[in-house]
Tab-separated table of C-alpha atoms in Angstrom:
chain	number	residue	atom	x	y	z
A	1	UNK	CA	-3.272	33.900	18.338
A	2	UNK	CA	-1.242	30.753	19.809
A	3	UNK	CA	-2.322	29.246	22.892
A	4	UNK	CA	-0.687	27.254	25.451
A	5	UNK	CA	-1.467	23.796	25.520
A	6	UNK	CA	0.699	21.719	28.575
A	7	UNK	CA	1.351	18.081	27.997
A	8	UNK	CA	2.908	15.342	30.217
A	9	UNK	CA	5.457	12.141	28.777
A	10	UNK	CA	6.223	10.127	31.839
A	11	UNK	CA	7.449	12.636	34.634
A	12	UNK	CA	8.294	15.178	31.835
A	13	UNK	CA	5.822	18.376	31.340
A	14	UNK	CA	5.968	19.859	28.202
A	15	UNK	CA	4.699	22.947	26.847
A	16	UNK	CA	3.161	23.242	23.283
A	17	UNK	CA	1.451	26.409	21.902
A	18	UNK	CA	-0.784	25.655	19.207
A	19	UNK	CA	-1.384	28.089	16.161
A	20	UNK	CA	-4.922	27.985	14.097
A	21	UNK	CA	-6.251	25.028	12.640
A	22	UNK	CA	-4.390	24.467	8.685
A	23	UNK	CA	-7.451	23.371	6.350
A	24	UNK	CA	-6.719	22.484	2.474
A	25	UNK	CA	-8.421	25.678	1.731
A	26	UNK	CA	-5.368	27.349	3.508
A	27	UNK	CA	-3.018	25.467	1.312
A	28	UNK	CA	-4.223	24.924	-1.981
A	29	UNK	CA	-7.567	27.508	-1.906
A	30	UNK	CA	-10.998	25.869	-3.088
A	31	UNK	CA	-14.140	26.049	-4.947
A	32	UNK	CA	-17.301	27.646	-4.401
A	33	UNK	CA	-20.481	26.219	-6.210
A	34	UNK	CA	-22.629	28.681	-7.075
A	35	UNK	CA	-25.949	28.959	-9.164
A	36	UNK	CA	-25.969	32.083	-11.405
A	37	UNK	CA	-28.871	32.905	-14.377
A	38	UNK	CA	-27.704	35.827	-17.295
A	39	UNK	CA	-24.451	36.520	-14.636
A	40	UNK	CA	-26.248	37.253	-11.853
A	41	UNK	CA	-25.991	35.040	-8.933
A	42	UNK	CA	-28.886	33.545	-7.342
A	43	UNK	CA	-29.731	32.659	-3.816
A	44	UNK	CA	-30.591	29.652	-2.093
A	45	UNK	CA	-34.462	28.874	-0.930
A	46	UNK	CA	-36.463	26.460	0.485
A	47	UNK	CA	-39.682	25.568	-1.812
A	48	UNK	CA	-42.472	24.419	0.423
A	49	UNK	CA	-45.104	21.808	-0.187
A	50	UNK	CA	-47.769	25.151	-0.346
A	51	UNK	CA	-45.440	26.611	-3.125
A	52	UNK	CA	-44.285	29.302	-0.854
A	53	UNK	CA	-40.513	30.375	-1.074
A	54	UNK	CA	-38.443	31.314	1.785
A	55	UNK	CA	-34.716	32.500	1.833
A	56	UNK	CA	-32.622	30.037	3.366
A	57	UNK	CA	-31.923	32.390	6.447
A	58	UNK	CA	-35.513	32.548	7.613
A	59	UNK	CA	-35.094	29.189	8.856
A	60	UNK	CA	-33.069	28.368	11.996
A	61	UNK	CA	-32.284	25.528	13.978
A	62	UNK	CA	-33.914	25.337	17.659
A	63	UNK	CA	-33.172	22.597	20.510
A	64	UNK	CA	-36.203	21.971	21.977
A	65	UNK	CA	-38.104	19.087	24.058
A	66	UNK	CA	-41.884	18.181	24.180
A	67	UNK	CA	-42.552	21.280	26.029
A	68	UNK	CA	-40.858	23.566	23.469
A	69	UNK	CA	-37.449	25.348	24.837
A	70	UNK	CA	-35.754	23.700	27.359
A	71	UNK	CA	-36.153	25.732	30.839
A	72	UNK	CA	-34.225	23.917	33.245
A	73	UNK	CA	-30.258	22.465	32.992
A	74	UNK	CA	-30.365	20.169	30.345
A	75	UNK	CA	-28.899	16.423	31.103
A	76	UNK	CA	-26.550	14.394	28.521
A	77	UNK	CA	-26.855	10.647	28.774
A	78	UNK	CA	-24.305	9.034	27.031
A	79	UNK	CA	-25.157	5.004	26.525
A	80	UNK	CA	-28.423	5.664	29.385
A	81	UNK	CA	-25.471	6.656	32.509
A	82	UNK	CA	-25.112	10.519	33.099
A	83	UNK	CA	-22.194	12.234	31.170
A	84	UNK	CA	-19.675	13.831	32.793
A	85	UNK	CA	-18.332	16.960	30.868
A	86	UNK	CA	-14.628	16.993	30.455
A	87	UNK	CA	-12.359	20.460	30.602
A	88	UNK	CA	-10.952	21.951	27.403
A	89	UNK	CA	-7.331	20.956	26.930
A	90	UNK	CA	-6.298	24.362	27.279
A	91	UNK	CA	-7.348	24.084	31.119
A	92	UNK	CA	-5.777	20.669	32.368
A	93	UNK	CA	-2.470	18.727	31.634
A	94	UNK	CA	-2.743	15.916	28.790
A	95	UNK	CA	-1.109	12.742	29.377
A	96	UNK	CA	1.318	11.884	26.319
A	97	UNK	CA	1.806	8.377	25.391
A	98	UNK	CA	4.605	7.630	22.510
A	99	UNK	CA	3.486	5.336	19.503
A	100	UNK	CA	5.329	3.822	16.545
A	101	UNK	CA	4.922	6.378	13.604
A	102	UNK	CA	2.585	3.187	12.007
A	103	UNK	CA	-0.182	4.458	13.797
A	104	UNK	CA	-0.871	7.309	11.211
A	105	UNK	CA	-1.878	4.439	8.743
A	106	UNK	CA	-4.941	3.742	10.896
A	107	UNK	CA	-5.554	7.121	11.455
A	108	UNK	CA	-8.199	9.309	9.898
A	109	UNK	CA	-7.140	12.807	10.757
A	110	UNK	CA	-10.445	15.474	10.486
A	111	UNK	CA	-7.973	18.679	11.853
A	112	UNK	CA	-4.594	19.655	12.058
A	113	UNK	CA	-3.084	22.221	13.732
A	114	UNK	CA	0.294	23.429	14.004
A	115	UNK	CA	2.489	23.550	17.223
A	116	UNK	CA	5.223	25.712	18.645
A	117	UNK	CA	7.749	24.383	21.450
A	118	UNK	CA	10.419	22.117	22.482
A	119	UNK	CA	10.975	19.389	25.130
A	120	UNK	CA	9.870	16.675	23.060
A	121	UNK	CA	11.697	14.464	20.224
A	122	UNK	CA	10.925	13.692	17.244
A	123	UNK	CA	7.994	11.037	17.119
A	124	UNK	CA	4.479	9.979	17.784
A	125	UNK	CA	2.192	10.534	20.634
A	126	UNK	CA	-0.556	9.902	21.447
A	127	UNK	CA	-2.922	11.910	23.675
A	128	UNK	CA	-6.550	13.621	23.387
A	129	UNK	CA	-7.857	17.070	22.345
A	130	UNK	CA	-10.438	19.146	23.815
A	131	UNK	CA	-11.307	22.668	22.309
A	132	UNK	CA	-13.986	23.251	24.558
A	133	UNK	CA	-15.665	21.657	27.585
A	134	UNK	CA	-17.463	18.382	26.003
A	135	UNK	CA	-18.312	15.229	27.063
A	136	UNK	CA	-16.226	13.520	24.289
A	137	UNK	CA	-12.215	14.649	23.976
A	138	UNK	CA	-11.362	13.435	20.524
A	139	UNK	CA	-8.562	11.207	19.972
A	140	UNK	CA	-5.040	13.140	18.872
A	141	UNK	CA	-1.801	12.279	18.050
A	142	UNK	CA	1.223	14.530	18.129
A	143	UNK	CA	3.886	14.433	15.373
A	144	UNK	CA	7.035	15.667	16.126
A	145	UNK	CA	9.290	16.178	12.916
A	146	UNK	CA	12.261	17.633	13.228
A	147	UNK	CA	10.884	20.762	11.816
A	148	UNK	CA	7.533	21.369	12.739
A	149	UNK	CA	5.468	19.507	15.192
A	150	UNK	CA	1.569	19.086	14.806
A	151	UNK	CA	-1.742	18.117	16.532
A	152	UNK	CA	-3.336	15.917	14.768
A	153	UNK	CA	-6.600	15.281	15.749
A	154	UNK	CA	-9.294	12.366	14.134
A	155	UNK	CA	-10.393	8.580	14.196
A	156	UNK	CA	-7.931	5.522	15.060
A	157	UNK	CA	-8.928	2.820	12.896
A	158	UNK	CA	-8.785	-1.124	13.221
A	159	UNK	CA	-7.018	-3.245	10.761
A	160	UNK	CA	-6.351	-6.715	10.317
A	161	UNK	CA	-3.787	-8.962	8.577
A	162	UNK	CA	-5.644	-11.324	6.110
A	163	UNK	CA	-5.083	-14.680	5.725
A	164	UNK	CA	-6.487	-16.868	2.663
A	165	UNK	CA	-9.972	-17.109	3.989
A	166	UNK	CA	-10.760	-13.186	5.101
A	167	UNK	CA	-12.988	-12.833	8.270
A	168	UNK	CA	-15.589	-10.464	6.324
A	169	UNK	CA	-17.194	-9.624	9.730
A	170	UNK	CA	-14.350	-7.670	11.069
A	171	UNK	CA	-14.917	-5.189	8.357
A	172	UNK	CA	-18.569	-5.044	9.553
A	173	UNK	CA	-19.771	-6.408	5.888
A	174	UNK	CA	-23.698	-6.564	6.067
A	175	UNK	CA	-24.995	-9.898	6.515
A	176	UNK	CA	-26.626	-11.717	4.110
A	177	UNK	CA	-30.001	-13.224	4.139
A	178	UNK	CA	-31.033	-17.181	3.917
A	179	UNK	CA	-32.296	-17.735	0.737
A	180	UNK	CA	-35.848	-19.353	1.562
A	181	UNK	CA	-36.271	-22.969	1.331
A	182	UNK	CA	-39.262	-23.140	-0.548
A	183	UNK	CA	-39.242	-22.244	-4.502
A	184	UNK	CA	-41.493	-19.243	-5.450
A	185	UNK	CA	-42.670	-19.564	-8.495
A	186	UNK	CA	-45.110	-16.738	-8.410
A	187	UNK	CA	-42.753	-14.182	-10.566
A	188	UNK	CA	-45.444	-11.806	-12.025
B	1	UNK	CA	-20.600	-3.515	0.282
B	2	UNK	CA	-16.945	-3.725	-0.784
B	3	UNK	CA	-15.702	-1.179	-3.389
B	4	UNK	CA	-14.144	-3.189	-6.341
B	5	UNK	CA	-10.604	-1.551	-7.490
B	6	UNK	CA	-8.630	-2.399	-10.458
B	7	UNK	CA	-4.720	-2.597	-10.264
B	8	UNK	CA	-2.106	-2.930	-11.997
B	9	UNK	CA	1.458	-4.675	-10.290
B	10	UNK	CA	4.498	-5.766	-12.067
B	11	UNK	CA	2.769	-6.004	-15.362
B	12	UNK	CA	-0.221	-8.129	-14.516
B	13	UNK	CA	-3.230	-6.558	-13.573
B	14	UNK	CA	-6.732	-7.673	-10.705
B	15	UNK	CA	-9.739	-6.335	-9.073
B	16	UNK	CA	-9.438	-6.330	-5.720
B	17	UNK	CA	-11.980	-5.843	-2.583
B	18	UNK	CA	-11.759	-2.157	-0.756
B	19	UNK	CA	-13.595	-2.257	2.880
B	20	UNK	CA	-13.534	0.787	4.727
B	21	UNK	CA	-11.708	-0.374	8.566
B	22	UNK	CA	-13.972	-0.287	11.791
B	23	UNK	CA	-13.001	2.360	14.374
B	24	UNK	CA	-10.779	1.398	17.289
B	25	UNK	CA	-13.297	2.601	20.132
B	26	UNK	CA	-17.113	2.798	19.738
B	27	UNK	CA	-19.134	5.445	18.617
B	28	UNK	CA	-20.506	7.622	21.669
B	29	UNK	CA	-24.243	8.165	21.394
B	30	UNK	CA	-24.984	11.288	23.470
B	31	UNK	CA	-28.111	12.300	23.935
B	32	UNK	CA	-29.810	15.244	26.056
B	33	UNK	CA	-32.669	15.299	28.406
B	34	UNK	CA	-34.889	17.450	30.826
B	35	UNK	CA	-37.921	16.426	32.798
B	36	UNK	CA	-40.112	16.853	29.942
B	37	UNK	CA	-38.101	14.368	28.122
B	38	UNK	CA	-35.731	14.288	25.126
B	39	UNK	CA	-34.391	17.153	23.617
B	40	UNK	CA	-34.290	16.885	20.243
B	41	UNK	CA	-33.238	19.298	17.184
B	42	UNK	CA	-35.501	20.778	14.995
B	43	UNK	CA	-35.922	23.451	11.791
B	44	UNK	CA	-38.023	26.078	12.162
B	45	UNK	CA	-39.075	29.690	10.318
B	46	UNK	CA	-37.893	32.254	11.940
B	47	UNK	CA	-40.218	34.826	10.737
B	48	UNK	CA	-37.459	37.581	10.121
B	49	UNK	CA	-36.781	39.008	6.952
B	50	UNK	CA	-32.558	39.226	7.056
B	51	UNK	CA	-32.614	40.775	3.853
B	52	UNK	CA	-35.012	43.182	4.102
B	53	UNK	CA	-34.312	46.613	2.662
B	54	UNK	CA	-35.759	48.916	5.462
B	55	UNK	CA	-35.264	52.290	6.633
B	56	UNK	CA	-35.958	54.403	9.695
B	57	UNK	CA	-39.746	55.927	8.032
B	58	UNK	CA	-40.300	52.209	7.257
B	59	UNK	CA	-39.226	50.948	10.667
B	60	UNK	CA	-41.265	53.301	12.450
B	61	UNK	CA	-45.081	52.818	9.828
B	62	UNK	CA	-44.506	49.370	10.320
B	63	UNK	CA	-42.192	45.917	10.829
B	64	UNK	CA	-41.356	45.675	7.218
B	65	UNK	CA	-38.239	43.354	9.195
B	66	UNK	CA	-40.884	40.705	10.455
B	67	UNK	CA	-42.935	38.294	8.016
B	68	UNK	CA	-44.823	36.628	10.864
B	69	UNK	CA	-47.227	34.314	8.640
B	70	UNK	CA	-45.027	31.606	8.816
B	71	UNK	CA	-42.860	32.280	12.563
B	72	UNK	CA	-42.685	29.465	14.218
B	73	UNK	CA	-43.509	26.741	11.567
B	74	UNK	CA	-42.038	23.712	11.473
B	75	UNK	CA	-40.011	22.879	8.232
B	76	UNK	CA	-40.038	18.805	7.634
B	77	UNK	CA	-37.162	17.718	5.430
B	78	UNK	CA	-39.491	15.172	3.641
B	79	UNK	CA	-42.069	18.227	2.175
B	80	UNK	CA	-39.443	20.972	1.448
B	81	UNK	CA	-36.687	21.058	-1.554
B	82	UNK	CA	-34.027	23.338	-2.314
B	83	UNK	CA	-34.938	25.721	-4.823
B	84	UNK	CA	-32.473	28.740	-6.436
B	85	UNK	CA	-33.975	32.711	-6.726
B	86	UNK	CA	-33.181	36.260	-7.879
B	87	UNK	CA	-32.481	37.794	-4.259
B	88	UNK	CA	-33.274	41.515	-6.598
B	89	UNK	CA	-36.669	40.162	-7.366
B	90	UNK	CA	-39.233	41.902	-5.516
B	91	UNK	CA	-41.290	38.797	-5.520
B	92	UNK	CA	-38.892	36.143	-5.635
B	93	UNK	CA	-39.675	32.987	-7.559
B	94	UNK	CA	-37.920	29.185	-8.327
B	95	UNK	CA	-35.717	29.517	-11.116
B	96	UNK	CA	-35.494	26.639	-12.793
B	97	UNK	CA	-32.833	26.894	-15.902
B	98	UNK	CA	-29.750	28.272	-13.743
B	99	UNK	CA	-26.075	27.650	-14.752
B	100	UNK	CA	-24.106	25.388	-11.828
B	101	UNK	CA	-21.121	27.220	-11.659
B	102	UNK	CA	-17.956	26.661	-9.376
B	103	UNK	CA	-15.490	29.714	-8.409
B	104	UNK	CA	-12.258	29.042	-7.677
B	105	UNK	CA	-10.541	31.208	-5.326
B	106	UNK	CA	-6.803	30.881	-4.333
B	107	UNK	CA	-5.007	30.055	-1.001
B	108	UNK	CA	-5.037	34.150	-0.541
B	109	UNK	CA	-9.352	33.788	-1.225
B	110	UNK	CA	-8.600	35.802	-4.619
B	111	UNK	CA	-11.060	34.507	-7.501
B	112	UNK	CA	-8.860	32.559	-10.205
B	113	UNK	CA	-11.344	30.866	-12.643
B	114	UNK	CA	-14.570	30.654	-13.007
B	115	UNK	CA	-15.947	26.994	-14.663
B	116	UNK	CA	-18.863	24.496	-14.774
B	117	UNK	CA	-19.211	23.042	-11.816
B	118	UNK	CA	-16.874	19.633	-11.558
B	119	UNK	CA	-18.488	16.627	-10.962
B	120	UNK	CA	-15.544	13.743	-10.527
B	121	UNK	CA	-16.400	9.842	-11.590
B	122	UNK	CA	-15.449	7.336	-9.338
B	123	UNK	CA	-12.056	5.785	-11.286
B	124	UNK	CA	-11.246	2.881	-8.840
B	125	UNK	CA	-12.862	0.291	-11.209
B	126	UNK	CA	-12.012	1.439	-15.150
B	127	UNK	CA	-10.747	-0.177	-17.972
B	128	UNK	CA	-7.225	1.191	-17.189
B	129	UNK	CA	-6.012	0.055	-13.651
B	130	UNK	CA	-5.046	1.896	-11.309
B	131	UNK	CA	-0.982	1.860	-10.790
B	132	UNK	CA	1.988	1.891	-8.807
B	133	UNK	CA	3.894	4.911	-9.520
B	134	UNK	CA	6.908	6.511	-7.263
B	135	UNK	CA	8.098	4.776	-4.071
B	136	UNK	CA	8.735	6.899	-0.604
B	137	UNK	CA	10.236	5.790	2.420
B	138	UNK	CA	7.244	4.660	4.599
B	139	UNK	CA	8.256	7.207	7.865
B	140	UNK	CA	8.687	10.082	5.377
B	141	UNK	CA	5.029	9.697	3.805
B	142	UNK	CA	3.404	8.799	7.012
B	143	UNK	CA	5.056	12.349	8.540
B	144	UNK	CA	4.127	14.333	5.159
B	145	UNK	CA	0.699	13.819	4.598
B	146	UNK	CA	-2.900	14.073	6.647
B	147	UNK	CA	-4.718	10.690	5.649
B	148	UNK	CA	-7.968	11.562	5.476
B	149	UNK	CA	-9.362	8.406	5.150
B	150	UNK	CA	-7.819	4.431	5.386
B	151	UNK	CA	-9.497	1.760	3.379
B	152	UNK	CA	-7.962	-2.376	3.556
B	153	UNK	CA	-7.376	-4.321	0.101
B	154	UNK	CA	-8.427	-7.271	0.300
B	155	UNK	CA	-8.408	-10.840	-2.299
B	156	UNK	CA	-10.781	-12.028	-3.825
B	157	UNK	CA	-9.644	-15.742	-5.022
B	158	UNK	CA	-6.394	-17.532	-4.357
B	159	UNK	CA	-5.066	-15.825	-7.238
B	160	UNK	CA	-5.605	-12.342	-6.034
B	161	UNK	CA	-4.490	-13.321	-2.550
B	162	UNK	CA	-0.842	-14.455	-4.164
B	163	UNK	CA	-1.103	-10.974	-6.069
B	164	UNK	CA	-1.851	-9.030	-3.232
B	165	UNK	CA	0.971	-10.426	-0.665
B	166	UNK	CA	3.548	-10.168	-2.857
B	167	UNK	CA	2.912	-7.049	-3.235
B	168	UNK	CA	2.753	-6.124	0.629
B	169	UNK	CA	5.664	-8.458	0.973
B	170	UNK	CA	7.579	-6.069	-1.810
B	171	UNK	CA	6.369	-3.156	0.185
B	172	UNK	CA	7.359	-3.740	3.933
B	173	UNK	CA	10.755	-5.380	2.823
B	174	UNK	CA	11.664	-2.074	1.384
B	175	UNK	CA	10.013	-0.393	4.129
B	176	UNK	CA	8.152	1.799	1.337
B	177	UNK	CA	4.998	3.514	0.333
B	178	UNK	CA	4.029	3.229	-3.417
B	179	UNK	CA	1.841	6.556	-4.980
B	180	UNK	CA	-0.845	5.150	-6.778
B	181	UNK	CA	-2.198	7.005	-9.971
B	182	UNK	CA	-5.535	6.261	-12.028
B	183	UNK	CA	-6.245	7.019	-15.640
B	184	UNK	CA	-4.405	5.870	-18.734
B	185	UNK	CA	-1.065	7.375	-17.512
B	186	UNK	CA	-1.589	6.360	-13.946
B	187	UNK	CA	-1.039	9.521	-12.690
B	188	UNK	CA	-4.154	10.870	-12.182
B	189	UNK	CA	-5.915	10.856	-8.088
B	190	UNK	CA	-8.630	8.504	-7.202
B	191	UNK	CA	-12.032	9.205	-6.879
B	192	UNK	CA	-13.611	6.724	-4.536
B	193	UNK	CA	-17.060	7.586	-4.862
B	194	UNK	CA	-19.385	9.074	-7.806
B	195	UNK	CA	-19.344	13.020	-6.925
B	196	UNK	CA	-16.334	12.270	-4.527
B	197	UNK	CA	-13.569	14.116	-3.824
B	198	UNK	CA	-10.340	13.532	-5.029
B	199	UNK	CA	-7.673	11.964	-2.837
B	200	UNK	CA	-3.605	11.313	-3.310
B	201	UNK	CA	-3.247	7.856	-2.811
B	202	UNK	CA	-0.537	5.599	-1.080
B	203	UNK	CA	-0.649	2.032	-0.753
B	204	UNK	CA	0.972	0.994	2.866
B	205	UNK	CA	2.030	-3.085	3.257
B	206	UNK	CA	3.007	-5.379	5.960
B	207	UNK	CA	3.449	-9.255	5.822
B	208	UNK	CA	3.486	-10.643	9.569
B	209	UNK	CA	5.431	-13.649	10.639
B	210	UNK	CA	2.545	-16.122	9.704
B	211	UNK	CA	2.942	-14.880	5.995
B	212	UNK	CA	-0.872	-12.839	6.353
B	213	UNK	CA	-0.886	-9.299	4.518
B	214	UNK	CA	-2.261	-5.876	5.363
B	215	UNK	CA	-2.101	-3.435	2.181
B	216	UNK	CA	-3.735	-0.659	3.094
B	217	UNK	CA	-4.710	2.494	0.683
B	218	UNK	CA	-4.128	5.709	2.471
B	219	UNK	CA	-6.166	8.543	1.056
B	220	UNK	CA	-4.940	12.175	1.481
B	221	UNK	CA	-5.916	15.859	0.183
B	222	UNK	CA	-3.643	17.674	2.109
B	223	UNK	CA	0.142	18.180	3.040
B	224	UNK	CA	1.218	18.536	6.483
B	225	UNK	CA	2.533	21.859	6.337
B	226	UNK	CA	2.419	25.538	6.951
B	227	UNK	CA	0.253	27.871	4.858
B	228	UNK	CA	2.782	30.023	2.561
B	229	UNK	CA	2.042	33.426	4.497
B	230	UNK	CA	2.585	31.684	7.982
B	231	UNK	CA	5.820	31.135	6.431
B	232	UNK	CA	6.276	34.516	5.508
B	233	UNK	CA	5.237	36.203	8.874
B	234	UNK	CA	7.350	33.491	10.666
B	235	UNK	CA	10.617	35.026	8.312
């Protein structure tokens, strides 16, 4: 079911409503790995060290600290300063910036979802997307084509134009030891 | 480490540098705490049977549901490996000599094929290089596809670095977006990575005005647009 999602461009409010997230398996379907013996499928297990086999859904994920479950409100630190949880995007008014459609290059999208509305022209904006309450809205940019429009939401990247010597740091390449001074001639 | 990929341009052919691009804010390290200190995730046995055949006689003798030897156990990643089972089996054991299998269902989740499980080979690098194939106006590929991922080409010598902006320069002039295609007909997608997925490639190029270059490969799996039967309920 669409939702309403309200965006602002300048002193312009726009209303969006966006439709469920489009995956490739959507599109284009998928495949499902699967282990199978004579036809028959088999299930997943974990093998402990003891040689004891469990189904994969007797084990479950817990959140706990050194006392075991967490009793009082737990706190999020984010880099050692207290976090401040943000709304859901569905709750406040997202600022819209517009962008030059090269942006997309240097963007790694991880959803998309389709919108429904009018009020905006065909371009790029961009703004950030909050399903839920969290403490970290991802980055999104909207695409406006002139016949759909979608949220795009992911990772803005960092390029560089290269030169004849490249600057290897910017692309965070590990560094590289000192060879030692000394000869070692001990090669056993 | 740099990926190494092989190309072809205008009939003459050189392995290049791929480095993946470093993100434009930094990565947010959240982490949660009470008064006993930091709360952390862990894996743990449940001690319920989910599977468990049980009915109301057996419910009532006994907890047939509950296997409570092992509730509340820690499970360490480093002494535990996956193993595969007949879930039938009243005492299930590894099975060993199992055929990997992948199903392939449709966009509509109905089963099409059934075939040994696909593992792709990385193709960046081969004896064939990877090509240039159609050209699309830049604004029309950038608005048709979710990228997925962005890696940066990058030379290697002098000589690559003339191969390399010439070809950006070729690019932005044009204001174009080449579809690149491995194998011996160019044609097929990349793989980037042993047991990777496979991508559509585009090659994206700018020259600034001190003559430096940014090619960059732009990796995609999907289109952007509307699954068939949105279409359909939308009509």
């Amino acid at each position: 079911m669409a939702k309403p999602l309200q965006f602002r461009l300048g002193d312009t409010a726009i209303c969006f409503e966006i439709g469920a997230k489009v995956d490739k398996k959507a599109l284009y379907g998928y495949a499902k790995r699967i282990a199978e013996k004579d036809g028959k499928p088999l299930s997943r297990g974990i093998l402990l060290a003891d040689g004891r086999l469990l189904p994969t859904n007797a084990v479950s994920t817990l959140k706990a600290d050194p006392d075991g479950s967490p009793v009082e409100e737990v706190r999020t630190l984010i880099d050692d300063q207290p976090a401040e949880l943000k709304p859901s995007s569905f709750d406040v008014e997202s600022p819209l910036e517009a962008v030059s459609m090269s942006e997309l290059a240097t963007f790694q999208v991880t959803d998309v979802y389709p919108l429904t509305g009018s009020g905006l022209g065909p371009g790029l904006y961009r703004t950030t997307f909050n399903y839920r309450k969290s403490h970290s809205p991802k980055d999104a940019l909207l695409l406006v084509r002139s016949d759909q429009a979608f949220l795009l939401t992911g990772i803005g990247k960092r390029s560089t134009f290269l030169s004849l010597s490249v600057a290897y740091d910017f692309f965070d390449a590990e560094g590289e030891s000192d060879d030692a001074d000394d000869l070692d001639f001990s090669m056993v | 480490m740099p990926i190494t990929l092989h190309l072809e341009y205008q009939g003459k052919s050189a392995r290049v540098d791929l480095h993946g691009l470093p993100p434009e804010k930094p990565k947010v390290l959240a982490r949660n705490f009470t008064s006993a200190g930091e709360v952390s995730t862990s894996r743990l046995v449940t001690g319920a049977r989910k599977n468990a055949a049980v009915d109301f006689a057996a419910l009532v003798a006994g907890d047939p549901e509950l296997d409570l030897a092992l509730a509340g156990t820690p499970i360490d990643a480093d002494s535990v490996t996956p193993a595969w089972f007949d879930p039938a089996d009243p005492a299930p054991k590894p099975i060993g000599d199992f055929a990997d299998v992948d199903i392939v269902y449709d966009a509509s989740d109905q089963e099409k094929v059934r075939r040994p499980h696909l593992v792709r080979h990385s193709n960046l690098n081969e004896l064939h290089p990877v090509k240039l194939g159609k050209r699309l106006p830049a604004v029309e590929a950038l608005t048709q596809f979710a990228f997925k991922q962005t890696l940066q080409l990058a030379h290697v010598d002098g000589l690559t670095h003339e191969f390399l902006q010439t070809l950006a320069r070729d690019l932005a002039q044009k204001s174009e977006v080449a579809v690149l295609g491995a194998g011996p007909k160019g044609n097929q997608p990349l793989v980037i990575r042993e047991a990777g997925t496979a991508y559509r490639a585009f090659l994206h190029g700018e020259v600034d005005h001190e003559g430096r270059y940014r090619l960059l490969l732009l990796l995609s799996d999907q289109e952007l647009k509307l699954p068939e039967r949105s279409t359909a309920e939308i009509e």
